[in-house]
Coordinates of C-alpha atoms (C1' of nucleotides) in Angstrom, one line a residue:
Chain A
M1 CA -7.3 -129.6 -167.8
T2 CA -9.1 -127.0 -165.6
V3 CA -8.4 -123.4 -166.6
R4 CA -6.8 -121.5 -163.8
T5 CA -6.2 -117.8 -164.1
R6 CA -5.0 -115.3 -161.5
F7 CA -4.9 -111.7 -160.6
A8 CA -1.7 -110.9 -158.8
P9 CA -1.5 -107.3 -157.6
S10 CA 0.9 -105.7 -155.2
P11 CA -0.6 -104.0 -152.2
T12 CA -0.1 -100.4 -153.1
G13 CA -3.1 -99.0 -151.5
Y14 CA -4.7 -98.2 -154.8
L15 CA -6.3 -100.4 -157.3
H16 CA -5.7 -99.0 -160.8
V17 CA -8.5 -99.3 -163.5
G18 CA -5.9 -101.2 -165.6
G19 CA -5.5 -103.6 -162.7
G20 CA -9.2 -103.9 -162.4
R21 CA -9.5 -104.7 -166.1
T22 CA -6.8 -107.3 -165.9
A23 CA -8.6 -108.9 -163.0
L24 CA -11.8 -108.7 -164.9
F25 CA -10.4 -110.3 -168.0
N26 CA -8.9 -113.1 -166.0
W27 CA -12.1 -113.7 -164.1
L28 CA -14.1 -113.7 -167.3
Y29 CA -11.8 -116.2 -168.8
A30 CA -12.0 -118.5 -165.9
R31 CA -15.8 -118.3 -165.5
R32 CA -16.3 -118.8 -169.2
H33 CA -14.3 -121.9 -169.2
G34 CA -15.6 -123.4 -165.9
G35 CA -12.3 -122.7 -164.4
K36 CA -10.8 -121.2 -161.2
F37 CA -9.9 -117.6 -160.5
I38 CA -7.0 -117.0 -158.0
L39 CA -6.1 -113.9 -156.0
R40 CA -2.4 -113.7 -155.1
I41 CA -0.8 -110.8 -153.4
E42 CA 2.6 -109.9 -154.6
D43 CA 4.0 -108.3 -151.4
T44 CA 7.6 -109.1 -151.7
D45 CA 8.3 -105.4 -151.0
E46 CA 7.3 -105.3 -147.5
K47 CA 7.8 -101.5 -146.9
R48 CA 4.5 -100.8 -148.4
N49 CA 2.7 -103.8 -147.3
T50 CA -0.2 -102.8 -145.1
E51 CA -3.6 -104.4 -144.1
E52 CA -5.4 -101.4 -145.6
A53 CA -3.7 -101.8 -148.8
H54 CA -4.9 -105.4 -149.0
Q55 CA -8.4 -104.2 -148.2
V56 CA -8.5 -101.7 -151.1
I57 CA -7.8 -104.7 -153.4
Y58 CA -10.6 -107.0 -151.9
D59 CA -13.2 -104.1 -151.8
G60 CA -12.4 -103.1 -155.4
L61 CA -12.7 -106.7 -156.7
K62 CA -15.8 -107.4 -154.8
W63 CA -17.4 -104.1 -155.9
L64 CA -16.6 -105.0 -159.5
G65 CA -18.5 -108.3 -158.9
L66 CA -15.4 -110.5 -159.2
D67 CA -15.1 -113.4 -156.9
W68 CA -12.0 -115.5 -156.3
D69 CA -11.9 -119.2 -155.5
E70 CA -8.5 -119.1 -153.8
G71 CA -6.8 -116.2 -152.1
P72 CA -5.2 -114.9 -149.0
D73 CA -8.5 -114.5 -147.1
K74 CA -10.0 -117.6 -148.5
G75 CA -7.2 -120.2 -148.5
G76 CA -6.9 -122.9 -151.1
E77 CA -5.0 -125.9 -152.0
F78 CA -1.9 -124.0 -153.2
G79 CA -1.5 -121.3 -150.5
P80 CA -0.2 -119.3 -148.8
Y81 CA -1.5 -116.8 -151.3
R82 CA 0.9 -113.9 -150.2
Q83 CA 4.3 -113.9 -151.4
S84 CA 5.8 -112.7 -148.2
E85 CA 4.8 -116.0 -146.7
R86 CA 6.2 -118.2 -149.5
S87 CA 10.0 -117.9 -149.0
D88 CA 10.5 -121.6 -148.3
I89 CA 9.0 -122.4 -151.5
Y90 CA 11.2 -120.0 -153.5
A91 CA 14.1 -121.4 -151.7
K92 CA 13.3 -124.9 -153.0
Y93 CA 13.0 -123.6 -156.5
L94 CA 16.2 -121.8 -156.3
A95 CA 17.9 -125.1 -155.2
R96 CA 16.5 -126.6 -158.4
L97 CA 18.1 -124.0 -160.4
E98 CA 21.3 -124.3 -158.6
L99 CA 21.3 -128.0 -159.3
G100 CA 21.0 -127.5 -162.8
G101 CA 23.7 -124.9 -162.9
H102 CA 21.5 -122.1 -164.1
V103 CA 22.5 -119.5 -161.4
Y104 CA 25.5 -117.7 -160.2
E105 CA 26.5 -115.3 -157.5
D106 CA 27.2 -111.8 -158.2
G107 CA 28.0 -109.3 -155.4
G108 CA 26.0 -111.3 -152.9
A109 CA 22.9 -111.4 -155.2
I110 CA 21.8 -114.4 -157.3
R111 CA 21.5 -114.2 -161.0
F112 CA 20.0 -116.4 -163.5
R113 CA 22.2 -117.3 -166.4
S114 CA 20.4 -116.8 -169.6
P115 CA 20.8 -119.7 -172.3
R116 CA 21.1 -116.9 -174.9
K117 CA 18.8 -118.5 -177.4
S118 CA 16.0 -117.0 -179.1
V119 CA 12.5 -117.5 -177.3
V120 CA 9.2 -117.7 -179.1
V121 CA 6.0 -116.6 -177.3
E122 CA 2.7 -117.7 -178.5
D123 CA 0.4 -115.0 -177.2
M124 CA -3.4 -115.2 -177.1
V125 CA -3.7 -111.6 -178.0
C126 CA -0.5 -110.7 -179.7
G127 CA 0.2 -114.0 -181.7
R128 CA 3.5 -115.3 -182.3
I129 CA 6.5 -113.2 -181.2
E130 CA 10.2 -114.2 -181.4
F131 CA 12.8 -112.7 -179.0
D132 CA 16.4 -112.6 -179.7
M133 CA 18.0 -113.0 -176.3
S134 CA 21.6 -113.4 -177.5
N135 CA 22.8 -109.9 -176.6
P136 CA 23.8 -109.6 -172.9
A137 CA 23.9 -105.9 -173.2
T138 CA 20.1 -105.6 -174.0
H139 CA 19.2 -108.7 -172.1
P140 CA 21.3 -108.9 -169.1
D141 CA 21.1 -112.0 -166.7
M142 CA 18.3 -111.2 -164.4
T143 CA 18.7 -111.1 -160.7
I144 CA 16.5 -113.4 -158.8
R145 CA 17.5 -112.8 -155.2
R146 CA 19.0 -109.9 -153.5
P147 CA 22.0 -109.9 -151.1
D148 CA 19.7 -109.5 -148.3
G149 CA 17.8 -112.8 -149.2
S150 CA 14.6 -111.1 -150.6
W151 CA 13.3 -112.2 -153.9
I152 CA 12.8 -110.6 -157.2
F153 CA 9.5 -110.3 -159.0
H154 CA 10.2 -112.3 -162.1
F155 CA 11.4 -115.3 -160.2
V156 CA 8.7 -115.5 -157.6
N157 CA 6.0 -114.6 -160.2
V158 CA 7.0 -117.7 -162.2
V159 CA 7.5 -120.0 -159.3
D160 CA 4.1 -119.1 -158.0
D161 CA 2.4 -119.5 -161.4
I162 CA 3.9 -123.0 -161.5
E163 CA 3.0 -123.9 -158.0
M164 CA -0.4 -122.6 -158.2
K165 CA -0.9 -124.6 -161.5
L166 CA -2.0 -121.6 -163.6
T167 CA -2.8 -122.4 -167.1
H168 CA -3.4 -118.9 -168.5
V169 CA -1.5 -115.7 -167.6
I170 CA -3.6 -112.6 -168.7
R171 CA -1.8 -109.4 -167.8
G172 CA -0.9 -106.0 -169.1
E173 CA 1.2 -105.5 -172.3
D174 CA 3.9 -103.9 -170.1
H175 CA 4.9 -107.4 -169.3
L176 CA 5.2 -108.6 -172.8
S177 CA 8.9 -107.8 -173.1
N178 CA 9.5 -109.5 -169.8
T179 CA 7.9 -112.7 -170.9
P180 CA 10.9 -114.3 -172.6
K181 CA 12.8 -114.0 -169.4
H182 CA 9.9 -115.9 -167.7
V183 CA 9.9 -118.5 -170.4
E184 CA 13.7 -119.1 -169.8
L185 CA 12.9 -119.7 -166.2
Y186 CA 10.2 -122.2 -167.0
N187 CA 12.5 -124.1 -169.4
A188 CA 15.4 -124.2 -166.8
L189 CA 12.9 -125.5 -164.2
G190 CA 11.7 -128.1 -166.7
E191 CA 8.2 -126.7 -166.5
K192 CA 5.7 -125.9 -169.4
P193 CA 4.8 -122.3 -169.6
P194 CA 1.3 -121.2 -169.3
V195 CA -0.6 -119.7 -172.1
F196 CA 0.1 -115.9 -172.2
G197 CA -2.3 -113.2 -173.1
H198 CA -1.0 -109.6 -173.1
I199 CA -3.7 -107.0 -173.1
P200 CA -3.2 -103.4 -174.4
L201 CA -2.7 -100.6 -171.9
I202 CA -5.0 -97.9 -170.8
L203 CA -3.8 -94.4 -171.5
N204 CA -4.8 -91.0 -170.3
H205 CA -5.9 -88.2 -172.7
E206 CA -2.3 -87.3 -173.3
G207 CA -1.7 -90.8 -174.6
K208 CA 0.4 -91.6 -171.5
K209 CA 0.0 -94.4 -169.0
L210 CA -3.0 -93.6 -166.8
S211 CA -1.6 -92.3 -163.5
K212 CA -3.0 -91.7 -160.1
R213 CA -3.4 -88.1 -160.9
D214 CA -5.9 -88.8 -163.8
G215 CA -9.5 -88.7 -163.0
G216 CA -11.0 -92.2 -163.1
S217 CA -7.7 -94.0 -162.7
S218 CA -8.7 -96.1 -159.7
I219 CA -11.5 -98.3 -158.9
T220 CA -12.1 -96.3 -155.8
Y221 CA -13.0 -93.3 -158.0
F222 CA -15.9 -95.1 -159.6
M223 CA -17.2 -96.5 -156.2
E224 CA -17.2 -93.0 -154.8
H225 CA -18.6 -91.1 -157.7
G226 CA -21.6 -93.1 -158.0
Y227 CA -20.9 -95.5 -160.9
A228 CA -22.6 -98.8 -161.1
P229 CA -20.2 -101.7 -161.1
E230 CA -22.0 -103.2 -164.1
A231 CA -21.4 -100.0 -166.0
V232 CA -17.6 -99.8 -165.3
V233 CA -17.3 -103.5 -166.2
N234 CA -19.1 -102.9 -169.4
Y235 CA -16.8 -100.0 -170.2
L236 CA -13.7 -101.7 -169.5
C237 CA -14.6 -104.6 -171.7
L238 CA -15.4 -102.1 -174.5
L239 CA -11.8 -100.8 -174.4
G240 CA -10.1 -102.8 -177.1
W241 CA -13.0 -105.1 -177.8
S242 CA -16.6 -105.0 -179.1
P243 CA -19.3 -107.7 -179.4
G244 CA -19.2 -107.0 -183.2
D245 CA -22.9 -106.1 -183.5
N246 CA -22.8 -102.6 -182.6
R247 CA -24.1 -103.2 -179.1
E248 CA -22.6 -100.8 -176.5
K249 CA -24.6 -101.7 -173.4
L250 CA -24.1 -105.2 -172.2
T251 CA -24.9 -106.7 -168.8
M252 CA -22.5 -108.9 -167.0
E253 CA -24.4 -112.0 -168.2
E254 CA -24.2 -110.9 -171.7
L255 CA -20.4 -110.3 -171.3
L256 CA -20.0 -113.7 -169.8
A257 CA -21.6 -115.1 -172.9
V258 CA -19.9 -113.3 -175.6
F259 CA -16.6 -111.7 -174.4
D260 CA -13.6 -113.4 -175.9
I261 CA -10.1 -112.5 -174.8
D262 CA -8.5 -113.6 -178.1
K263 CA -10.7 -111.1 -180.1
I264 CA -9.4 -108.1 -178.0
N265 CA -7.3 -105.8 -180.3
R266 CA -3.7 -104.9 -179.8
R267 CA -3.9 -101.2 -179.5
N268 CA -3.5 -99.3 -176.3
A269 CA -6.7 -97.4 -175.6
I270 CA -7.4 -93.9 -174.1
F271 CA -9.7 -93.9 -171.2
D272 CA -12.8 -91.8 -172.0
L273 CA -14.7 -90.9 -168.8
D274 CA -17.5 -89.3 -171.0
K275 CA -18.3 -92.6 -172.4
C276 CA -18.1 -94.4 -169.2
F277 CA -20.5 -91.9 -167.7
W278 CA -23.0 -92.4 -170.6
L279 CA -22.9 -96.2 -170.1
N280 CA -23.5 -95.4 -166.4
G281 CA -26.7 -93.5 -167.3
Q282 CA -27.7 -96.4 -169.6
H283 CA -27.3 -99.0 -166.9
I284 CA -29.1 -97.0 -164.3
L285 CA -32.1 -96.4 -166.7
S286 CA -32.4 -100.1 -167.4
M287 CA -31.5 -101.8 -164.2
S288 CA -34.2 -103.1 -162.0
F289 CA -35.7 -100.9 -159.3
E290 CA -34.4 -103.2 -156.6
R291 CA -30.9 -102.9 -158.0
F292 CA -31.2 -99.3 -158.1
V293 CA -32.2 -99.1 -154.4
E294 CA -29.4 -101.4 -153.4
L295 CA -26.8 -99.1 -155.1
A296 CA -28.4 -95.7 -154.3
K297 CA -29.2 -96.5 -150.6
P298 CA -25.6 -96.2 -149.3
F299 CA -25.3 -92.7 -150.8
V300 CA -28.5 -91.7 -149.1
E301 CA -27.4 -93.1 -145.8
K302 CA -24.1 -91.4 -146.0
A303 CA -25.6 -88.0 -146.7
A304 CA -27.9 -88.7 -143.7
I305 CA -31.1 -87.8 -145.5
A306 CA -34.0 -88.1 -142.9
Y307 CA -36.2 -89.9 -145.2
G308 CA -38.5 -91.4 -142.5
T309 CA -39.9 -94.8 -143.4
N310 CA -38.5 -97.1 -146.1
E311 CA -41.6 -96.7 -148.1
S312 CA -41.3 -93.0 -148.4
L313 CA -37.6 -93.4 -149.5
L314 CA -38.7 -95.8 -152.1
A315 CA -41.4 -93.6 -153.4
A316 CA -38.7 -90.9 -153.7
L317 CA -36.2 -93.2 -155.4
A318 CA -38.7 -94.3 -157.9
I319 CA -39.4 -90.9 -159.3
V320 CA -35.7 -90.1 -159.5
K321 CA -34.4 -93.3 -161.2
P322 CA -35.1 -92.2 -164.8
K323 CA -33.2 -89.1 -164.3
V324 CA -30.1 -89.8 -162.4
K325 CA -26.7 -90.4 -164.0
H326 CA -24.6 -90.6 -161.0
L327 CA -25.7 -92.6 -157.9
S328 CA -23.9 -90.1 -155.8
D329 CA -26.3 -87.4 -157.0
V330 CA -29.3 -89.2 -155.6
P331 CA -29.2 -87.5 -152.1
D332 CA -29.3 -84.1 -153.9
W333 CA -32.1 -85.1 -156.1
I334 CA -34.3 -86.4 -153.3
G335 CA -33.3 -84.2 -150.3
F336 CA -36.0 -81.6 -150.9
L337 CA -38.7 -84.2 -150.7
F338 CA -37.9 -84.8 -147.0
T339 CA -37.6 -81.4 -145.5
E340 CA -39.4 -78.1 -145.6
D341 CA -36.0 -76.4 -145.1
F342 CA -34.8 -76.9 -148.7
S343 CA -33.0 -74.1 -150.5
F344 CA -34.4 -72.1 -153.4
D345 CA -32.1 -71.8 -156.4
S346 CA -31.9 -68.0 -157.0
E347 CA -31.8 -68.2 -160.8
A348 CA -34.9 -70.6 -160.7
V349 CA -36.8 -68.2 -158.5
E350 CA -35.9 -65.2 -160.7
K351 CA -36.9 -66.9 -163.8
S352 CA -40.2 -68.5 -163.0
L353 CA -41.4 -67.5 -159.5
N354 CA -40.7 -63.8 -159.7
K355 CA -42.1 -63.6 -163.2
A356 CA -45.1 -61.1 -163.5
G357 CA -48.3 -62.8 -162.4
A358 CA -46.6 -65.9 -161.3
A359 CA -47.8 -65.5 -157.7
G360 CA -51.4 -65.1 -158.9
R361 CA -51.3 -68.2 -161.2
L362 CA -49.8 -70.2 -158.3
Q363 CA -52.8 -69.1 -156.1
A364 CA -55.2 -70.0 -158.8
L365 CA -53.7 -73.4 -159.2
R366 CA -53.6 -73.9 -155.4
T367 CA -57.4 -73.1 -155.3
T368 CA -58.0 -75.7 -157.9
L369 CA -56.0 -78.3 -156.1
V370 CA -57.5 -77.7 -152.7
N371 CA -60.8 -78.9 -154.1
L372 CA -59.3 -81.9 -155.8
S373 CA -60.8 -85.1 -154.4
E374 CA -58.3 -87.5 -156.0
W375 CA -54.5 -86.9 -155.7
T376 CA -53.0 -88.9 -158.5
H377 CA -50.8 -88.1 -161.4
A378 CA -53.6 -88.2 -163.9
S379 CA -55.9 -86.1 -161.8
L380 CA -53.2 -83.5 -161.0
E381 CA -52.3 -83.2 -164.7
A382 CA -55.9 -82.8 -165.7
A383 CA -56.5 -80.2 -163.0
L384 CA -53.4 -78.2 -163.9
K385 CA -54.3 -78.2 -167.6
E386 CA -57.8 -77.0 -166.8
T387 CA -56.5 -74.2 -164.7
A388 CA -54.2 -73.2 -167.4
T389 CA -57.1 -73.1 -170.0
A390 CA -59.2 -71.2 -167.5
L391 CA -56.5 -68.6 -167.0
G392 CA -55.8 -68.5 -170.7
V393 CA -52.1 -69.2 -170.3
K394 CA -49.8 -71.9 -171.5
T395 CA -49.3 -75.0 -169.3
G396 CA -45.6 -74.1 -168.8
E397 CA -46.7 -70.8 -167.1
L398 CA -48.1 -72.8 -164.4
V399 CA -45.7 -75.8 -164.4
H400 CA -42.5 -73.8 -164.0
P401 CA -43.5 -71.7 -161.0
A402 CA -45.2 -74.8 -159.4
R403 CA -41.9 -76.7 -159.9
V404 CA -40.0 -74.0 -158.2
A405 CA -42.5 -73.7 -155.4
V406 CA -42.4 -77.3 -154.6
S407 CA -38.7 -78.1 -155.1
G408 CA -36.8 -74.9 -154.9
R409 CA -35.2 -75.5 -158.4
S410 CA -36.0 -75.7 -162.1
V411 CA -34.7 -79.1 -162.7
G412 CA -35.8 -82.3 -161.1
P413 CA -38.3 -85.2 -161.3
G414 CA -41.6 -84.9 -163.1
L415 CA -43.9 -82.3 -161.6
Y416 CA -46.9 -84.5 -161.0
E417 CA -44.6 -87.2 -159.5
M418 CA -43.3 -84.7 -157.0
F419 CA -46.9 -83.7 -156.1
V420 CA -47.8 -87.4 -155.5
V421 CA -44.8 -88.1 -153.4
L422 CA -45.3 -85.0 -151.2
G423 CA -49.0 -85.4 -150.8
K424 CA -51.7 -82.8 -150.8
D425 CA -51.0 -81.0 -147.6
R426 CA -47.3 -80.6 -148.1
T427 CA -47.7 -79.6 -151.7
L428 CA -50.3 -76.9 -150.8
A429 CA -48.2 -75.7 -148.0
R430 CA -45.3 -75.1 -150.3
F431 CA -47.5 -73.2 -152.6
E432 CA -48.4 -70.9 -149.9
R433 CA -44.9 -70.2 -149.0
A434 CA -43.8 -69.7 -152.4
S435 CA -46.6 -67.4 -153.2
A436 CA -45.7 -65.3 -150.3
K437 CA -42.0 -65.4 -151.3
A438 CA -43.0 -64.3 -154.9
A439 CA -45.1 -61.4 -153.7
A440 CA -42.3 -60.2 -151.3
Chain B
rG1 C1' 20.2 -96.4 -178.0
rA2 C1' 18.5 -101.8 -178.6
rC3 C1' 14.4 -105.0 -178.7
rC4 C1' 9.0 -105.6 -178.9
rC5 C1' 3.9 -103.9 -179.9
rU6 C1' 0.6 -100.5 -182.4
rA7 C1' -1.3 -97.0 -186.4
rU8 C1' -9.6 -96.1 -189.4
rC9 C1' -13.6 -89.8 -187.3
rG10 C1' -11.3 -85.7 -181.2
rU11 C1' -12.1 -90.6 -178.4
rC12 C1' -13.7 -96.1 -178.3
rC13 C1' -14.9 -100.0 -181.6
rA14 C1' -16.7 -102.4 -187.0
rG15 C1' -14.3 -103.5 -191.5
rC16 C1' -10.3 -108.9 -192.7
rG17 C1' -9.1 -107.7 -201.4
rG18 C1' -14.5 -104.7 -204.6
rU19 C1' -18.7 -100.6 -199.0
rU20 C1' -21.9 -94.1 -200.6
rA21 C1' -15.9 -96.6 -195.0
rG22 C1' -20.5 -98.4 -190.3
rG23 C1' -21.9 -97.9 -185.0
rA24 C1' -21.1 -95.5 -180.0
rC25 C1' -19.3 -91.2 -176.9
rA26 C1' -18.4 -86.1 -177.3
rC27 C1' -20.0 -81.7 -180.3
rU28 C1' -24.2 -79.9 -183.0
rG29 C1' -29.4 -78.9 -186.0
rC30 C1' -34.5 -80.3 -185.6
rC31 C1' -38.6 -83.2 -183.4
rC32 C1' -40.9 -85.1 -178.8
rU33 C1' -41.8 -82.6 -174.0
rU34 C1' -44.0 -79.8 -167.6
rU35 C1' -38.0 -78.9 -166.4
rC36 C1' -33.9 -81.9 -166.9
rA37 C1' -33.1 -86.3 -168.8
rC38 C1' -34.7 -90.4 -172.1
rG39 C1' -36.0 -91.2 -177.1
rG40 C1' -36.4 -90.2 -182.7
rC41 C1' -34.5 -88.0 -187.3
rG42 C1' -30.2 -85.3 -189.3
rG43 C1' -25.1 -82.9 -189.3
rU44 C1' -19.6 -82.1 -188.6
rA45 C1' -15.7 -85.7 -188.5
rA46 C1' -11.1 -90.9 -190.2
rC47 C1' -8.2 -95.0 -193.4
rA48 C1' -0.4 -91.3 -190.8
rC49 C1' 3.0 -91.1 -195.2
rG50 C1' 5.9 -93.5 -199.2
rG51 C1' 6.7 -97.6 -202.2
rG52 C1' 5.2 -102.3 -203.8
rU53 C1' 1.6 -107.0 -204.9
rU54 C1' -3.2 -107.0 -207.6
rC55 C1' -7.8 -105.8 -212.8
rG56 C1' -8.7 -103.6 -207.8
rA57 C1' -6.0 -102.1 -201.2
rA58 C1' -8.4 -99.1 -195.2
rU59 C1' -7.6 -104.4 -195.7
rC60 C1' -1.6 -108.3 -198.0
rC61 C1' 4.1 -107.1 -198.1
rC62 C1' 8.3 -103.5 -197.3
rG63 C1' 10.1 -98.9 -195.6
rU64 C1' 9.4 -94.1 -193.2
rU65 C1' 7.2 -91.4 -189.5
rA66 C1' 4.6 -91.2 -185.0
rG67 C1' 2.9 -93.3 -180.3
rG68 C1' 3.4 -96.9 -176.5
rG69 C1' 6.1 -100.7 -173.7
rU70 C1' 10.6 -103.3 -172.0
rC71 C1' 15.7 -103.2 -171.2
rG72 C1' 16.2 -102.6 -162.1
rC73 C1' 19.5 -105.9 -156.5
rC74 C1' 10.6 -102.1 -158.5
rA75 C1' 6.2 -104.9 -159.1

RNA sequence: GACCCUAUCGUCCAGCGGUUAGGACACUGCCCUUUCACGGCGGUAACACGGGUUCGAAUCCCGUUAGGGUCGCCA
């Protein structure tokens, strides 16, 4: 039997991180077991069903690196993959329930008559759970069709899972209490329920369900704030699970090899943006340069940095990669390399450039550098240190003003790296201007 | 209210009958260092409570408490 899992979001115009994680776990499970991952859009509520809302889902999943084998945009053997287009199928299944005497009319709506027996759910994550369905007050007969003919979630969800031959249903724990209802439907239809796996919920710092207002509650947030997808995927897996060997940073390949849904714990987890941020830095640090360029470039383009040739952009990105924590910070980190019109941080100017003697030291350094025949990291470092010795000052007394002279700020890439990327002429020109500025 | 799930540092995870209760984020001290990072070495900090079971319990059982979820003609 081929494993078939699905992600079945409703198009709300917003992809929740919890949804992203559900999608991820389903995808991981399918890929690990050589199965199929299906995308189904639950858009029975037509009011909020827009094309843009669908796009948010596609974009979010693609960004996370999750590809689906069947879906609305892709087709597949068991389509259509939008519930709004599956009404005929639901009608057929309703007829089956009617035939078995499982439904009745109530004020124009159609309800499913619960057998009122206890239902046992064997859950991949939660284990064996028994639900007592005998009390109609607490477990009323569920409605499956409204008077206007539109369908209710529980019913269409089950019908589609049957029709699409899903073997495993991995979803949020908020559905655990709904599961016995779903099982009753499977039984009434004479179908075998899939294997369920209810994963714990993601909470905010107040311990409440993560809502739209919370920072980092949507996948879009991570896309826009310069997170690497691999870092977000990594973090999401770490919520409720660990590889068991104290590793924190794992690549997608490593996750695919060791992530196991039934080892996930049953506790709801509080989302910690700090740790996600740290993982992002770790991933950026260790990813290939090519990958870094791929992820950083869109931010550079969006900021409309006039970087000239591709080579010069790559040179700038290379010296910044070990420092950057958010990809969205890249434009700010490299901008000063491509314009003479960069701004000077007043605090930095005050602290090093305007320090007594700074202008003179800068001039001395300039003189040394003018005569430098070789413009490399090593020769620049040697030259600067010699100058410092000759002047009888500490290296830092030259480094700090030079850094501000060349970049306008006190924080940035390595000094010699900046010299090399700027080249001799521009470096010396900036020295000139800064000396004048310091003197003034 | 009923039913279901859960309970280890502030947070995320390890632990599955005998441990100085471990790692990571955050916070913090020192070192490295041209800034900022990175990295290295430390520090602060936890078994919710009460009963059992056992020679022995963070670990097993039962309660209590707390948190979360579900009980829609939302999904």
